[in-house]
Amino acid sequence: ADPMTKPSVEVTGWQLQALRSAHMAYLQVPVGTIKGGKRFLGEVQLEQGRAFPGANGRRDHRATAIGLYSRMLLGTKSSDPILKDGLADLSRAGPQKHDALANYFAHRLQHACLGASWKEWNEAIRKQLLESQLREGDNAGSWRDAMDASGRGRLFQTAINAMILEIYLRQ
């Protein structure tokens, strides 16, 4: 199958964020759409929902962060034991050095849960972002020129990292 037409956890995560924003703006979100998101995540989950697969079908840090955060968007409470176990795994791994998107969704999840791991995670991600930000030249203020693990370059990473830094201002 063409990977561009195959549903993915990453695409689903972005779509669910858009639907959540629509709901918060008092737009009607069809119940069937929410049920479809839950069904998809249930079909692709690994380890009873503690992890999610990447494109290769195996457990993947980025897909797990996106899948767990998506579950929260769909109503899973931060006290859910499976969500807490998945969050603990992400916390142990810490921020990824070369995957801004994994860090974005893991940071959203950490912030939404505000559990015991939040303070340590937050300090680690802030330190990593400050240390990896370019300080000189035409690209000062942005992040890395090299492609990250998702194959996206400096502009994408800069946008995602800026969104990580503004999560404190969001609901």
Coordinates of N, CA and C in Angstrom, one line a residue:
A1 N 0.8 -1.2 0.0 CA 0.0 0.0 0.0 C 0.9 1.2 0.0
D2 N 0.4 2.3 -0.6 CA 1.1 3.5 -0.7 C 1.1 4.2 0.7
P3 N 2.3 4.5 1.3 CA 2.3 5.0 2.7 C 1.6 6.3 2.8
M4 N 1.4 7.0 1.7 CA 0.7 8.3 1.8 C -0.8 8.1 1.9
T5 N -1.3 6.9 1.6 CA -2.8 6.7 1.7 C -3.1 5.8 2.9
K6 N -2.1 5.3 3.6 CA -2.3 4.4 4.7 C -2.4 5.3 6.0
P7 N -3.5 5.1 6.8 CA -3.6 6.0 8.0 C -2.4 5.8 8.9
S8 N -2.0 6.9 9.5 CA -0.9 6.8 10.4 C -1.3 7.5 11.8
V9 N -0.5 7.1 12.8 CA -0.7 7.7 14.1 C -0.4 9.2 14.0
E10 N 0.6 9.6 13.3 CA 1.1 11.0 13.2 C 0.0 11.8 12.5
V11 N -0.6 11.4 11.4 CA -1.6 12.1 10.7 C -2.9 12.2 11.6
T12 N -3.2 11.1 12.3 CA -4.4 11.1 13.2 C -4.2 12.1 14.3
G13 N -3.0 12.2 14.9 CA -2.7 13.1 15.9 C -3.0 14.5 15.6
W14 N -2.5 14.9 14.4 CA -2.7 16.3 13.9 C -4.2 16.5 13.7
Q15 N -4.9 15.6 13.1 CA -6.3 15.7 12.8 C -7.1 15.8 14.1
L16 N -6.7 15.1 15.1 CA -7.5 15.1 16.4 C -7.2 16.5 17.1
Q17 N -6.0 17.0 17.0 CA -5.8 18.3 17.5 C -6.6 19.4 16.9
A18 N -6.8 19.3 15.5 CA -7.7 20.2 14.8 C -9.1 20.0 15.3
L19 N -9.6 18.8 15.5 CA -10.9 18.6 15.9 C -11.1 19.1 17.3
R20 N -10.1 19.0 18.2 CA -10.2 19.5 19.5 C -10.3 21.0 19.5
S21 N -9.5 21.6 18.6 CA -9.6 23.1 18.5 C -11.0 23.5 18.0
A22 N -11.5 22.8 17.0 CA -12.9 23.0 16.5 C -13.9 22.9 17.6
H23 N -13.8 21.9 18.4 CA -14.7 21.7 19.6 C -14.6 22.9 20.6
M24 N -13.4 23.3 20.8 CA -13.2 24.4 21.8 C -13.7 25.7 21.2
A25 N -13.8 25.8 19.9 CA -14.4 27.0 19.2 C -15.9 26.9 19.0
Y26 N -16.5 25.9 19.7 CA -17.9 25.6 19.7 C -18.4 25.2 18.3
L27 N -17.5 24.6 17.5 CA -18.0 24.0 16.2 C -18.4 22.6 16.5
Q28 N -19.3 22.1 15.7 CA -19.8 20.7 16.0 C -18.8 19.7 15.3
V29 N -18.4 18.8 16.1 CA -17.6 17.7 15.7 C -18.4 16.4 15.7
P30 N -18.6 15.8 14.5 CA -19.5 14.6 14.5 C -19.0 13.5 15.4
V31 N -19.9 12.9 16.2 CA -19.6 11.9 17.1 C -18.9 10.7 16.4
G32 N -19.3 10.4 15.2 CA -18.7 9.3 14.4 C -17.3 9.5 14.1
T33 N -16.9 10.8 14.0 CA -15.5 11.1 13.7 C -14.6 10.8 15.0
I34 N -15.1 11.1 16.1 CA -14.4 10.8 17.4 C -14.4 9.3 17.6
K35 N -15.5 8.6 17.3 CA -15.5 7.2 17.5 C -14.5 6.5 16.5
G36 N -14.4 7.1 15.3 CA -13.4 6.6 14.3 C -12.0 6.8 14.8
G37 N -11.7 7.9 15.4 CA -10.3 8.1 15.9 C -10.0 7.1 17.0
K38 N -11.0 6.9 17.9 CA -10.8 5.9 19.0 C -10.6 4.5 18.4
R39 N -11.4 4.2 17.4 CA -11.3 2.8 16.8 C -9.9 2.7 16.2
F40 N -9.5 3.7 15.4 CA -8.2 3.6 14.7 C -7.1 3.4 15.8
L41 N -7.1 4.2 16.8 CA -6.0 4.0 17.8 C -6.0 2.7 18.5
G42 N -7.2 2.2 18.7 CA -7.4 0.8 19.3 C -6.9 -0.3 18.4
E43 N -7.0 -0.1 17.1 CA -6.6 -1.1 16.1 C -5.1 -1.1 16.0
V44 N -4.4 0.0 16.1 CA -3.0 0.1 15.8 C -2.1 0.0 17.1
Q45 N -2.7 0.2 18.3 CA -2.0 0.2 19.5 C -1.1 -1.0 19.7
L46 N -0.1 -0.8 20.5 CA 0.8 -1.9 20.9 C 0.8 -2.0 22.4
E47 N 1.1 -3.1 23.0 CA 1.3 -3.3 24.4 C 0.1 -2.8 25.2
Q48 N -1.1 -3.2 24.8 CA -2.4 -2.9 25.4 C -2.6 -1.4 25.4
G49 N -2.0 -0.6 24.5 CA -2.2 0.8 24.5 C -1.1 1.7 25.1
R50 N -0.1 1.1 25.6 CA 1.1 1.8 26.2 C 2.0 2.4 25.1
A51 N 1.9 1.8 23.9 CA 2.8 2.2 22.9 C 2.1 2.2 21.5
F52 N 2.7 2.8 20.5 CA 2.1 2.9 19.2 C 3.2 2.6 18.2
P53 N 2.8 2.1 17.0 CA 3.8 1.8 16.0 C 4.1 2.9 15.0
G54 N 5.4 3.0 14.6 CA 5.8 3.9 13.6 C 5.5 3.3 12.2
A55 N 6.1 3.8 11.2 CA 5.8 3.4 9.8 C 6.3 1.9 9.6
N56 N 7.3 1.5 10.4 CA 7.8 0.1 10.2 C 6.9 -0.9 11.0
G57 N 5.9 -0.5 11.7 CA 5.0 -1.4 12.4 C 5.5 -1.7 13.8
R58 N 6.7 -1.2 14.2 CA 7.2 -1.5 15.5 C 7.0 -0.3 16.4
R59 N 7.2 -0.6 17.7 CA 7.1 0.5 18.7 C 8.0 1.6 18.3
D60 N 7.4 2.8 18.4 CA 8.1 4.0 18.0 C 7.9 5.1 19.0
H61 N 9.0 5.8 19.4 CA 8.9 6.9 20.4 C 7.9 8.0 19.9
R62 N 8.1 8.5 18.7 CA 7.2 9.6 18.2 C 5.8 9.1 18.1
A63 N 5.5 8.0 17.5 CA 4.1 7.5 17.4 C 3.5 7.2 18.8
T64 N 4.3 6.8 19.7 CA 3.8 6.6 21.1 C 3.4 7.9 21.7
A65 N 4.2 8.9 21.6 CA 3.9 10.2 22.1 C 2.6 10.8 21.5
I66 N 2.5 10.6 20.2 CA 1.3 11.1 19.5 C 0.1 10.3 19.8
G67 N 0.2 9.0 19.9 CA -0.9 8.1 20.2 C -1.4 8.4 21.6
L68 N -0.6 8.5 22.6 CA -1.0 8.7 23.9 C -1.6 10.1 24.1
Y69 N -1.1 11.1 23.5 CA -1.7 12.4 23.5 C -3.0 12.4 22.8
S70 N -3.1 11.7 21.7 CA -4.4 11.6 21.0 C -5.4 11.0 21.9
R71 N -5.0 10.0 22.6 CA -6.0 9.3 23.5 C -6.5 10.3 24.6
M72 N -5.6 11.2 25.0 CA -6.1 12.2 26.0 C -7.1 13.2 25.3
L73 N -6.8 13.5 24.0 CA -7.7 14.4 23.3 C -9.1 13.8 23.1
L74 N -9.1 12.4 23.1 CA -10.4 11.7 23.0 C -11.0 11.4 24.3
G75 N -10.5 11.9 25.4 CA -11.1 11.7 26.7 C -10.5 10.8 27.7
T76 N -9.4 10.2 27.4 CA -8.7 9.4 28.4 C -8.1 10.3 29.5
K77 N -8.4 9.9 30.7 CA -7.9 10.8 31.8 C -6.5 10.5 32.1
S78 N -5.8 11.5 32.7 CA -4.4 11.4 33.0 C -4.1 10.3 34.1
S79 N -5.2 10.0 34.8 CA -5.1 9.0 35.9 C -5.1 7.5 35.3
D80 N -5.4 7.4 34.0 CA -5.6 6.0 33.4 C -4.2 5.3 33.6
P81 N -4.2 4.1 34.1 CA -3.0 3.4 34.4 C -2.2 3.1 33.1
I82 N -2.8 2.8 32.0 CA -2.1 2.5 30.8 C -1.5 3.7 30.2
L83 N -2.2 4.9 30.3 CA -1.6 6.1 29.9 C -0.4 6.5 30.8
K84 N -0.6 6.3 32.0 CA 0.5 6.6 33.0 C 1.8 5.7 32.7
D85 N 1.5 4.5 32.4 CA 2.7 3.6 32.0 C 3.4 4.0 30.7
G86 N 2.6 4.4 29.7 CA 3.2 4.9 28.5 C 3.9 6.2 28.7
L87 N 3.4 7.1 29.5 CA 4.0 8.4 29.9 C 5.3 8.1 30.6
A88 N 5.3 7.1 31.5 CA 6.5 6.8 32.2 C 7.6 6.3 31.3
D89 N 7.3 5.6 30.3 CA 8.3 5.1 29.3 C 8.8 6.3 28.5
L90 N 8.0 7.2 28.1 CA 8.4 8.4 27.4 C 9.3 9.3 28.3
S91 N 9.0 9.4 29.6 CA 9.7 10.2 30.5 C 11.1 9.6 30.7
R92 N 11.2 8.2 30.8 CA 12.5 7.6 31.0 C 13.4 7.8 29.8
A93 N 12.8 7.8 28.6 CA 13.6 8.1 27.4 C 14.0 9.5 27.3
G94 N 13.2 10.4 27.8 CA 13.6 11.8 27.8 C 13.4 12.4 26.4
P95 N 13.6 13.7 26.3 CA 13.5 14.4 25.0 C 14.5 13.8 24.0
Q96 N 14.0 13.7 22.8 CA 14.8 13.1 21.7 C 15.7 14.2 21.1
K97 N 16.9 13.9 20.9 CA 17.9 14.9 20.4 C 17.6 15.3 18.9
H98 N 17.1 14.4 18.1 CA 16.9 14.6 16.7 C 15.5 14.3 16.2
D99 N 14.5 14.6 17.1 CA 13.1 14.4 16.6 C 12.2 15.4 17.3
A100 N 12.1 16.6 16.7 CA 11.3 17.7 17.2 C 9.8 17.3 17.4
L101 N 9.3 16.5 16.4 CA 7.9 16.2 16.5 C 7.6 15.3 17.6
A102 N 8.5 14.3 17.9 CA 8.3 13.4 19.1 C 8.3 14.3 20.3
N103 N 9.2 15.2 20.4 CA 9.3 16.1 21.6 C 8.1 17.0 21.7
Y104 N 7.5 17.5 20.6 CA 6.3 18.3 20.7 C 5.2 17.5 21.3
F105 N 4.9 16.3 20.8 CA 3.7 15.6 21.3 C 4.0 15.1 22.7
A106 N 5.2 14.6 23.0 CA 5.6 14.2 24.4 C 5.4 15.4 25.3
H107 N 5.8 16.5 24.9 CA 5.7 17.7 25.8 C 4.3 18.1 26.0
R108 N 3.4 18.0 25.0 CA 2.0 18.3 25.1 C 1.4 17.3 26.1
L109 N 1.8 16.0 26.0 CA 1.3 15.0 26.9 C 1.8 15.2 28.3
Q110 N 3.0 15.5 28.5 CA 3.6 15.8 29.8 C 2.9 17.0 30.5
H111 N 2.7 18.0 29.7 CA 2.0 19.2 30.2 C 0.5 19.0 30.6
A112 N -0.1 18.2 29.7 CA -1.5 17.8 30.0 C -1.7 17.0 31.3
C113 N -0.7 16.2 31.5 CA -0.8 15.3 32.7 C -0.2 16.0 34.0
L114 N 0.8 16.8 33.8 CA 1.4 17.5 35.0 C 1.7 16.5 36.1
G115 N 2.2 15.4 35.8 CA 2.5 14.4 36.8 C 3.9 14.6 37.4
A116 N 4.3 13.6 38.1 CA 5.6 13.7 38.8 C 6.8 13.9 37.9
S117 N 6.6 13.4 36.6 CA 7.7 13.6 35.7 C 7.8 14.9 35.0
W118 N 6.7 15.8 35.1 CA 6.7 17.0 34.4 C 7.9 17.9 34.7
K119 N 8.2 18.1 35.9 CA 9.3 19.1 36.3 C 10.6 18.6 35.6
E120 N 11.0 17.4 35.8 CA 12.2 16.9 35.2 C 12.2 16.9 33.6
W121 N 11.0 16.6 33.1 CA 10.9 16.6 31.6 C 11.0 18.1 31.1
N122 N 10.3 19.0 31.8 CA 10.3 20.4 31.3 C 11.7 21.0 31.4
E123 N 12.5 20.7 32.5 CA 13.8 21.2 32.6 C 14.7 20.6 31.5
A124 N 14.6 19.3 31.2 CA 15.4 18.7 30.1 C 15.1 19.2 28.7
I125 N 13.8 19.4 28.4 CA 13.4 19.9 27.1 C 13.9 21.4 26.9
R126 N 13.7 22.2 28.0 CA 14.1 23.6 27.9 C 15.6 23.7 27.7
K127 N 16.4 22.9 28.4 CA 17.8 22.9 28.3 C 18.2 22.4 26.9
Q128 N 17.6 21.4 26.4 CA 17.9 20.9 25.0 C 17.6 21.9 24.0
L129 N 16.5 22.6 24.1 CA 16.1 23.6 23.1 C 17.1 24.8 23.1
L130 N 17.4 25.2 24.3 CA 18.3 26.4 24.4 C 19.7 26.0 23.9
E131 N 20.2 24.8 24.2 CA 21.5 24.4 23.7 C 21.6 24.2 22.2
S132 N 20.5 23.8 21.6 CA 20.5 23.5 20.2 C 20.1 24.6 19.3
Q133 N 19.7 25.7 19.9 CA 19.3 26.8 19.1 C 20.5 27.5 18.5
L134 N 20.4 27.9 17.2 CA 21.5 28.5 16.5 C 21.6 30.0 17.0
R135 N 22.8 30.4 17.3 CA 23.0 31.7 17.9 C 23.7 32.7 17.0
E136 N 24.2 32.3 15.9 CA 25.0 33.2 15.0 C 24.6 33.0 13.6
G137 N 24.8 33.9 12.7 CA 24.6 33.8 11.3 C 23.2 34.1 10.9
D138 N 22.9 33.9 9.6 CA 21.6 34.2 9.1 C 20.5 33.4 9.7
N139 N 20.8 32.3 10.2 CA 19.7 31.4 10.8 C 19.6 31.5 12.3
A140 N 20.3 32.5 12.9 CA 20.2 32.7 14.4 C 18.8 32.7 14.8
G141 N 18.5 32.1 15.9 CA 17.2 32.0 16.5 C 16.4 30.8 16.0
S142 N 16.9 30.1 15.0 CA 16.2 28.9 14.5 C 17.0 27.7 15.1
W143 N 16.6 26.5 14.7 CA 17.2 25.3 15.2 C 17.8 24.5 14.0
R144 N 18.8 23.7 14.3 CA 19.6 22.8 13.4 C 19.3 23.0 11.9
D145 N 20.3 22.9 11.2 CA 20.2 22.9 9.7 C 20.0 21.5 9.2
A146 N 20.4 20.5 9.9 CA 20.3 19.1 9.4 C 18.9 18.6 9.6
M147 N 18.6 17.6 8.8 CA 17.2 17.0 8.9 C 17.1 16.3 10.2
D148 N 15.9 16.3 10.7 CA 15.7 15.5 12.0 C 15.2 14.1 11.6
A149 N 14.9 13.3 12.6 CA 14.5 11.9 12.4 C 13.3 11.7 11.5
S150 N 12.5 12.8 11.4 CA 11.3 12.7 10.6 C 11.6 13.1 9.1
G151 N 12.8 13.5 8.9 CA 13.2 13.9 7.5 C 12.9 15.3 7.2
R152 N 12.6 16.1 8.2 CA 12.2 17.5 8.0 C 13.3 18.4 8.4
G153 N 13.4 19.5 7.8 CA 14.6 20.4 8.0 C 14.4 21.5 9.0
R154 N 15.3 22.5 8.9 CA 15.4 23.5 9.8 C 14.1 24.3 10.1
L155 N 13.4 24.7 9.0 CA 12.2 25.5 9.2 C 11.1 24.7 9.9
F156 N 10.9 23.4 9.6 CA 10.0 22.6 10.3 C 10.4 22.5 11.8
Q157 N 11.6 22.2 12.0 CA 12.1 22.1 13.4 C 11.9 23.3 14.2
T158 N 12.2 24.5 13.6 CA 12.0 25.8 14.2 C 10.5 26.0 14.6
A159 N 9.6 25.7 13.7 CA 8.2 25.9 13.9 C 7.7 25.0 15.1
I160 N 8.1 23.7 15.1 CA 7.7 22.8 16.1 C 8.3 23.2 17.4
N161 N 9.6 23.5 17.4 CA 10.3 23.9 18.7 C 9.6 25.2 19.3
A162 N 9.2 26.1 18.4 CA 8.5 27.3 18.9 C 7.2 26.9 19.5
M163 N 6.5 25.9 18.9 CA 5.2 25.5 19.5 C 5.5 24.8 20.8
I164 N 6.6 24.1 21.0 CA 6.9 23.5 22.3 C 7.0 24.6 23.3
L165 N 7.7 25.7 23.0 CA 8.0 26.8 23.9 C 6.7 27.5 24.3
E166 N 5.7 27.5 23.5 CA 4.4 28.2 23.8 C 3.3 27.3 24.4
I167 N 3.6 26.1 24.6 CA 2.7 25.2 25.2 C 2.2 25.7 26.6
Y168 N 3.0 26.3 27.3 CA 2.7 26.8 28.6 C 1.5 27.8 28.6
L169 N 1.3 28.4 27.4 CA 0.3 29.5 27.2 C -1.0 28.9 26.7
R170 N -1.0 27.6 26.4 CA -2.2 26.9 25.8 C -3.0 26.2 26.9
Q171 N -4.2 25.9 26.5 CA -5.0 25.0 27.4 C -4.8 23.6 27.0

